[in-house]
PDB file of C-alpha atoms in Angstrom:
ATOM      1  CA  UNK A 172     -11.182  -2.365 -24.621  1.00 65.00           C
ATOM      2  CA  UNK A 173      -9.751   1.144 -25.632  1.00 64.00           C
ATOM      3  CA  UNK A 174     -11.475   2.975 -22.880  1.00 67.00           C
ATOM      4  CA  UNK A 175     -11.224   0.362 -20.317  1.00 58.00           C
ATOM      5  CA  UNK A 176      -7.317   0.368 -20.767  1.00 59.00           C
ATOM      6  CA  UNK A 177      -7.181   4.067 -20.034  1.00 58.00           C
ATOM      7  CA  UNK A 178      -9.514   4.290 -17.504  1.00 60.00           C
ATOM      8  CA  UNK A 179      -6.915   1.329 -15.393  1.00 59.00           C
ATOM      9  CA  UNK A 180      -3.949   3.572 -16.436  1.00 64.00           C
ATOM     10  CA  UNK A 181      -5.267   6.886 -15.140  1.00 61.00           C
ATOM     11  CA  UNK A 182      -3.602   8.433 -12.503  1.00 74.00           C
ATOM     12  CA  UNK A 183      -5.425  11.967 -11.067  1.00 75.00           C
ATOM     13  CA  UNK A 184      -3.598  14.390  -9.103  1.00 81.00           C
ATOM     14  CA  UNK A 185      -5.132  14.415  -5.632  1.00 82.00           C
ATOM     15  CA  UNK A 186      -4.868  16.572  -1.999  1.00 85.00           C
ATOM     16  CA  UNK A 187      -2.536  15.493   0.341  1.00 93.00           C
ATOM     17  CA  UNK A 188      -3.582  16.412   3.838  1.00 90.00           C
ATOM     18  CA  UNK A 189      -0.425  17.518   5.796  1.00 87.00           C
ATOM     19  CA  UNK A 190      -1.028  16.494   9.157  1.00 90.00           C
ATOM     20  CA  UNK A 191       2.237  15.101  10.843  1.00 89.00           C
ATOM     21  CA  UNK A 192       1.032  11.988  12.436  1.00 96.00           C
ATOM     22  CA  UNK A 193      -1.127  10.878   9.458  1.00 97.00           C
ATOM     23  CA  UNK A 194      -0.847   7.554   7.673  1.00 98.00           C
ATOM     24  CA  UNK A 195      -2.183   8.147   3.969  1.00 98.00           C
ATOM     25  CA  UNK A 196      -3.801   5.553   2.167  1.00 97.00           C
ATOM     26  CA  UNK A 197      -1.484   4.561  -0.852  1.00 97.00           C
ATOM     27  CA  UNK A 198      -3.851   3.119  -3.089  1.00 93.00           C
ATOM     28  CA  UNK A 199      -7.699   3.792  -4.040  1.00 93.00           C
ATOM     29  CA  UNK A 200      -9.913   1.082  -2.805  1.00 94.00           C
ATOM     30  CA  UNK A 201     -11.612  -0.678  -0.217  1.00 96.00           C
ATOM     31  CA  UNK A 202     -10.204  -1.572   3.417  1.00 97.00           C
ATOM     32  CA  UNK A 203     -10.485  -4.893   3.845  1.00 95.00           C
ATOM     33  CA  UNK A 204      -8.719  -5.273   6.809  1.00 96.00           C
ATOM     34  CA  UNK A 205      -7.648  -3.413  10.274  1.00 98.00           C
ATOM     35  CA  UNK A 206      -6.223  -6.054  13.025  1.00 97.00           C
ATOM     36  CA  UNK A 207      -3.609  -6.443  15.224  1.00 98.00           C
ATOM     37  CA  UNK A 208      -1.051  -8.921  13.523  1.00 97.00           C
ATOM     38  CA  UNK A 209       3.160  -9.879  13.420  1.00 97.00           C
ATOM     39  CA  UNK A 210       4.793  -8.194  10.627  1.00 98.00           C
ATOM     40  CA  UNK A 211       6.457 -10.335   8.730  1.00 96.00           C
ATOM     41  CA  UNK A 212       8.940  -7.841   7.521  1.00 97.00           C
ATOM     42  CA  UNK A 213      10.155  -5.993  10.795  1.00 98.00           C
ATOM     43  CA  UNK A 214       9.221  -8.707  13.061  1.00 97.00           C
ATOM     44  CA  UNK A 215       7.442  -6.778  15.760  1.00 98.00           C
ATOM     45  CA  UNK A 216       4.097  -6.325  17.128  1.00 98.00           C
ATOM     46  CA  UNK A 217       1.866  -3.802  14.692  1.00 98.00           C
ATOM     47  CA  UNK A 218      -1.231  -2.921  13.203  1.00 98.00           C
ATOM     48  CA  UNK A 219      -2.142  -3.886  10.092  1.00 98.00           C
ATOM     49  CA  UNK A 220      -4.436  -2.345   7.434  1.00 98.00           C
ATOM     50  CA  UNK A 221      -5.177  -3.257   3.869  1.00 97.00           C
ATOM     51  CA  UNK A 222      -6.525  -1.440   0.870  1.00 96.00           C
ATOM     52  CA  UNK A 223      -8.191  -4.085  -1.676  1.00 92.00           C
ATOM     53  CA  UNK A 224      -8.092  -2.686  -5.453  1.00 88.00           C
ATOM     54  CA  UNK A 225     -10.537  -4.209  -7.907  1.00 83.00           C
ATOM     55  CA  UNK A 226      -9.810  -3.771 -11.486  1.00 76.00           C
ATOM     56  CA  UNK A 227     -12.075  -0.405 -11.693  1.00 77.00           C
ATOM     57  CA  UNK A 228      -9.606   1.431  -9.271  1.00 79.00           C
ATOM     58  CA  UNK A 229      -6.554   3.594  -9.903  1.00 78.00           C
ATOM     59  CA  UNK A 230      -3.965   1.358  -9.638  1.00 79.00           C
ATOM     60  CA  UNK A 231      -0.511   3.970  -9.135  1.00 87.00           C
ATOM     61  CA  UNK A 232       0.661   3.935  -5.244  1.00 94.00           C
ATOM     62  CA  UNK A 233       1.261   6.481  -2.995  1.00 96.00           C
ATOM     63  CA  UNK A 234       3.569   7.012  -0.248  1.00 97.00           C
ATOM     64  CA  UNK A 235       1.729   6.842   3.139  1.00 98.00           C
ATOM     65  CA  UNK A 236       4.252   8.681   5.361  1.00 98.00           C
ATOM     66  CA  UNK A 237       7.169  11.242   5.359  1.00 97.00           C
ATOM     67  CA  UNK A 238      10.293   9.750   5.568  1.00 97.00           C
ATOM     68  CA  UNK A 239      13.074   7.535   4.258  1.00 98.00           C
ATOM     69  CA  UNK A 240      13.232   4.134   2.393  1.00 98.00           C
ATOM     70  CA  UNK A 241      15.448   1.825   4.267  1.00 98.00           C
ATOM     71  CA  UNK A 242      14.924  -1.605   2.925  1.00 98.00           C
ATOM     72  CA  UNK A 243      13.032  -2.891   0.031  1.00 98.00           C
ATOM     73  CA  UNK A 244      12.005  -7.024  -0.013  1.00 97.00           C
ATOM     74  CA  UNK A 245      10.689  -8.548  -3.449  1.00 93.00           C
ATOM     75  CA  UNK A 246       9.066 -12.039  -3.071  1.00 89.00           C
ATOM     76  CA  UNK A 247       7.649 -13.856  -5.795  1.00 86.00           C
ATOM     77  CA  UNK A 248       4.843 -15.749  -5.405  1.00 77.00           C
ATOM     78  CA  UNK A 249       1.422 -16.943  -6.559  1.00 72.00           C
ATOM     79  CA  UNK A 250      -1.612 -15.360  -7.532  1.00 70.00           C
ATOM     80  CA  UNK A 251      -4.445 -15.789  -5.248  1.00 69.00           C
ATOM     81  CA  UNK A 252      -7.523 -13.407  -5.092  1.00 65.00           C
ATOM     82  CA  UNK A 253      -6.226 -10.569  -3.471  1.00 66.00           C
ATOM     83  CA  UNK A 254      -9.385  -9.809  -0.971  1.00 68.00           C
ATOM     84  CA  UNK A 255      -8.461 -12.911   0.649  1.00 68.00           C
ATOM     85  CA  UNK A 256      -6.131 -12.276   4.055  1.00 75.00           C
ATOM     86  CA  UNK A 257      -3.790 -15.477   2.461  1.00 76.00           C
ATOM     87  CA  UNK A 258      -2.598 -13.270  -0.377  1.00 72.00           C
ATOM     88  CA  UNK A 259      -0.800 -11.353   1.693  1.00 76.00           C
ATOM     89  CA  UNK A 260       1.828 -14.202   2.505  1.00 77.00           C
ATOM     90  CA  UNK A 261       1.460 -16.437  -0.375  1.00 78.00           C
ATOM     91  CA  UNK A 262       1.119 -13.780  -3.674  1.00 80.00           C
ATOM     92  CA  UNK A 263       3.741 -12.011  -5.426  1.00 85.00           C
ATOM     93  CA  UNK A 264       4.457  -8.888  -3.287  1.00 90.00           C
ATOM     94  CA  UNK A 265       7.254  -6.031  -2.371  1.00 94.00           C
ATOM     95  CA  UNK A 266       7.871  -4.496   0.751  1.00 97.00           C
ATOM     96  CA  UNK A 267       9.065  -0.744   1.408  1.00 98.00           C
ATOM     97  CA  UNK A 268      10.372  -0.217   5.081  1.00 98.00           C
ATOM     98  CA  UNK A 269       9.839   3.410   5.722  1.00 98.00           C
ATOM     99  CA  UNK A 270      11.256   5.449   8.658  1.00 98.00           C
ATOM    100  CA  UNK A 271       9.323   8.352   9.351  1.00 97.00           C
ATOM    101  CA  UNK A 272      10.872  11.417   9.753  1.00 93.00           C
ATOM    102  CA  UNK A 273      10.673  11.083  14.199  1.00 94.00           C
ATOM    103  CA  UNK A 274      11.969   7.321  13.665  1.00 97.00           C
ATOM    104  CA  UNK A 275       8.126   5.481  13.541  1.00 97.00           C
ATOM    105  CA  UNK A 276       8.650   2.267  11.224  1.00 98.00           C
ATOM    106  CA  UNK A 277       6.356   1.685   8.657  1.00 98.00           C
ATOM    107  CA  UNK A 278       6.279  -1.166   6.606  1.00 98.00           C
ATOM    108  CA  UNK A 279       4.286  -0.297   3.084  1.00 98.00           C
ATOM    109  CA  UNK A 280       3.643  -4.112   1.543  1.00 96.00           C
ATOM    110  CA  UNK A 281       2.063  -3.922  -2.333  1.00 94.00           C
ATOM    111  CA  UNK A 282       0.451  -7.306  -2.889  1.00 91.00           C
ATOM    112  CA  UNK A 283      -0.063  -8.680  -6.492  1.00 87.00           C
ATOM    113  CA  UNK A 284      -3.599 -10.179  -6.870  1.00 78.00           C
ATOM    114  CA  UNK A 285      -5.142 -12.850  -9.141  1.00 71.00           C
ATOM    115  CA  UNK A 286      -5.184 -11.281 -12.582  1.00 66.00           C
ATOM    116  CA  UNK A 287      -2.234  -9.007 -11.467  1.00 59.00           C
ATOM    117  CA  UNK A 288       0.976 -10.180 -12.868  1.00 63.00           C
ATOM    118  CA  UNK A 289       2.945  -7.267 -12.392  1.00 77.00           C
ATOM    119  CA  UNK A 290       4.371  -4.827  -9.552  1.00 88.00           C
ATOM    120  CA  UNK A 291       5.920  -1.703 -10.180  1.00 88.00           C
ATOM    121  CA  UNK A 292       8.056  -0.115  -7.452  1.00 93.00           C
ATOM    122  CA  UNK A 293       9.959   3.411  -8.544  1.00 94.00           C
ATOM    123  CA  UNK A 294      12.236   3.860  -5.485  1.00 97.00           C
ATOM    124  CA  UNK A 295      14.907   2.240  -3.567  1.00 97.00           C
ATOM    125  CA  UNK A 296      16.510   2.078   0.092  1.00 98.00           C
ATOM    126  CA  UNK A 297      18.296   5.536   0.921  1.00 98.00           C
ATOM    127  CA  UNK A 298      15.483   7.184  -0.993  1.00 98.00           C
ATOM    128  CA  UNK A 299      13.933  10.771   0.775  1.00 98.00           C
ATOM    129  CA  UNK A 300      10.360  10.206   0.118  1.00 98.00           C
ATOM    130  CA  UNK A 301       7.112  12.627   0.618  1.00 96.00           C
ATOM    131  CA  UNK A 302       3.595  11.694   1.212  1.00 95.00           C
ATOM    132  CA  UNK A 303       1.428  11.148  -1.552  1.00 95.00           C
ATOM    133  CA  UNK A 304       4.559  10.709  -3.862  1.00 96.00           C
ATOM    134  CA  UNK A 305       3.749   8.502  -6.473  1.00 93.00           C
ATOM    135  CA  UNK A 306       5.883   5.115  -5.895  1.00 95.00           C
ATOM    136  CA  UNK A 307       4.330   2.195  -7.780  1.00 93.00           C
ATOM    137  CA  UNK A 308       1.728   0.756  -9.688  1.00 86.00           C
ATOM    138  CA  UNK A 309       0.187  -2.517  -9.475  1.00 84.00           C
ATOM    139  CA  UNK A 310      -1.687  -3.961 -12.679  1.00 72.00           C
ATOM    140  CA  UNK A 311      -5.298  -5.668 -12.721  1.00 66.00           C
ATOM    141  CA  UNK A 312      -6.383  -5.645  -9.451  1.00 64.00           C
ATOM    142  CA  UNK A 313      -4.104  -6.545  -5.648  1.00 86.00           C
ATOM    143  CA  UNK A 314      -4.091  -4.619  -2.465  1.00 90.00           C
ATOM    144  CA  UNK A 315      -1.501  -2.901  -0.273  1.00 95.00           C
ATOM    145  CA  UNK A 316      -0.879  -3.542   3.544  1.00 96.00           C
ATOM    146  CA  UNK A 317       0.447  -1.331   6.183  1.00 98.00           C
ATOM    147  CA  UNK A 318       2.171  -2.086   9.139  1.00 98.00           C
ATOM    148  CA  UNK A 319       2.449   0.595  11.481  1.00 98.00           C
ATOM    149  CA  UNK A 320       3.433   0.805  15.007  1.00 98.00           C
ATOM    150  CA  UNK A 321       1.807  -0.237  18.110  1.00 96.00           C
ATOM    151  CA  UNK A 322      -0.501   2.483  19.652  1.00 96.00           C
ATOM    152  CA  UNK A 323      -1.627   3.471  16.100  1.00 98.00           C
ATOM    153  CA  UNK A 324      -5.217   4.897  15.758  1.00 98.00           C
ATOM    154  CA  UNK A 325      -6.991   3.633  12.658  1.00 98.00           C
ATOM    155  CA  UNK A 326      -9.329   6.646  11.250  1.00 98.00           C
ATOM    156  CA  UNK A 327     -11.071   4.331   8.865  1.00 98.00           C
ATOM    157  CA  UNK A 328     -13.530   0.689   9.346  1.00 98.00           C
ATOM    158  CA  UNK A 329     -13.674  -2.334   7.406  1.00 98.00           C
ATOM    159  CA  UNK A 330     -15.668  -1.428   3.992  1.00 97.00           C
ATOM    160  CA  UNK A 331     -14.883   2.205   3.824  1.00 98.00           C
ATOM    161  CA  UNK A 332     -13.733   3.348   0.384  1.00 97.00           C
ATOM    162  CA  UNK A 333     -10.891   4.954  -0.007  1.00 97.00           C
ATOM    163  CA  UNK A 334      -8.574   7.229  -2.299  1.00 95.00           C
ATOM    164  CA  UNK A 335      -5.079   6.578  -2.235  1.00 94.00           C
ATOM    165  CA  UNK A 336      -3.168  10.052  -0.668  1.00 93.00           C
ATOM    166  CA  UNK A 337      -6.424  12.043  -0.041  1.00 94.00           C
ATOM    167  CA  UNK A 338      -7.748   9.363   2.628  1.00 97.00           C
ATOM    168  CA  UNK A 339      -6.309   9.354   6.356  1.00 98.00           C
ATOM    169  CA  UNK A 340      -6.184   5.926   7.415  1.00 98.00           C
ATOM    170  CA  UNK A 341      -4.739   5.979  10.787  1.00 98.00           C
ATOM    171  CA  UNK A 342      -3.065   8.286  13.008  1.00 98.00           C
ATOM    172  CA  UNK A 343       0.573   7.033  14.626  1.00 97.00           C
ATOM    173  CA  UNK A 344       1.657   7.574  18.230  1.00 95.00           C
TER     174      UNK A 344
END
């Protein structure tokens, strides 16, 4: 129990690529989804990807983008299985709307899942945030959605594993 208890808590350092248009995962996982969808938050047209954690990932978030926090949402909700594309309405969740620094709008959406009964979220609107910074932590397994811009160019597929700050996920307009 020991060592499965610090393995969940660890948190490596990791390289942050520095390319200006590039969306970073924030979380280690799996993608689980990349589709054209409504977000709920901004209420425009996007692209949305999610990053599925299972209970074996590093659970500490990362910020995808340069930029600013503008608004910050906390719903509280159930606790479905977070894989499922439901969870992402219906669990417990909190929403970062980040402004990048040449005004893209990203919305950054940490999704509890169903043994996680806990979100962690270290910063608030007004906030000057860099990529890879770490912002949150989610415990026992969730996911996080993006919502980024029309036009965006995802860099990743359905399945891929990935490593929250070190992966590029998409690349914005």
């Amino acid at each position: 129990v020991f060592a499965f208890v610090v393995q969940f808590f660890r948190d490596p350092p990791r390289p942050i690529p520095q390319g200006a248009k590039d969306v970073l995962s924030p979380a280690d996982g799996r993608i689980v989804a990349i589709e054209p969808v409504r977000d709920p938050y901004l209420d425009r047209d996007c692209v949305k990807i999610s990053v599925f954690m299972n209970v074996f990932n590093v659970h500490s978030n990362r910020i995808p983008v340069d930029g600013e926090v503008k608004q910050r949402w906390y719903n509280a909700g159930r606790f479905v299985n977070a894989a499922l594309d439901k969870a992402s309405v219906e669990n417990e969740r909190n929403a970062l709307h980040l402004v990048t620094r040449d005004g893209q709008d990203v919305t950054c959406v940490q999704v509890a899942g169903l043994v996680a009964r806990r979100i962690l979220c270290y910063v608030e609107p007004g906030a000057k945030v860099a990529r890879g910074q770490r912002y949150g932590f989610i415990r026992f397994g969730s996911r996080v959605d993006l919502y980024l811009p029309p036009g965006t160019r995802a860099r990743v597929t359905i399945g891929d594993k990935v490593s929250a700050s070190s992966t590029i996920l998409a690349e914005l307009p």
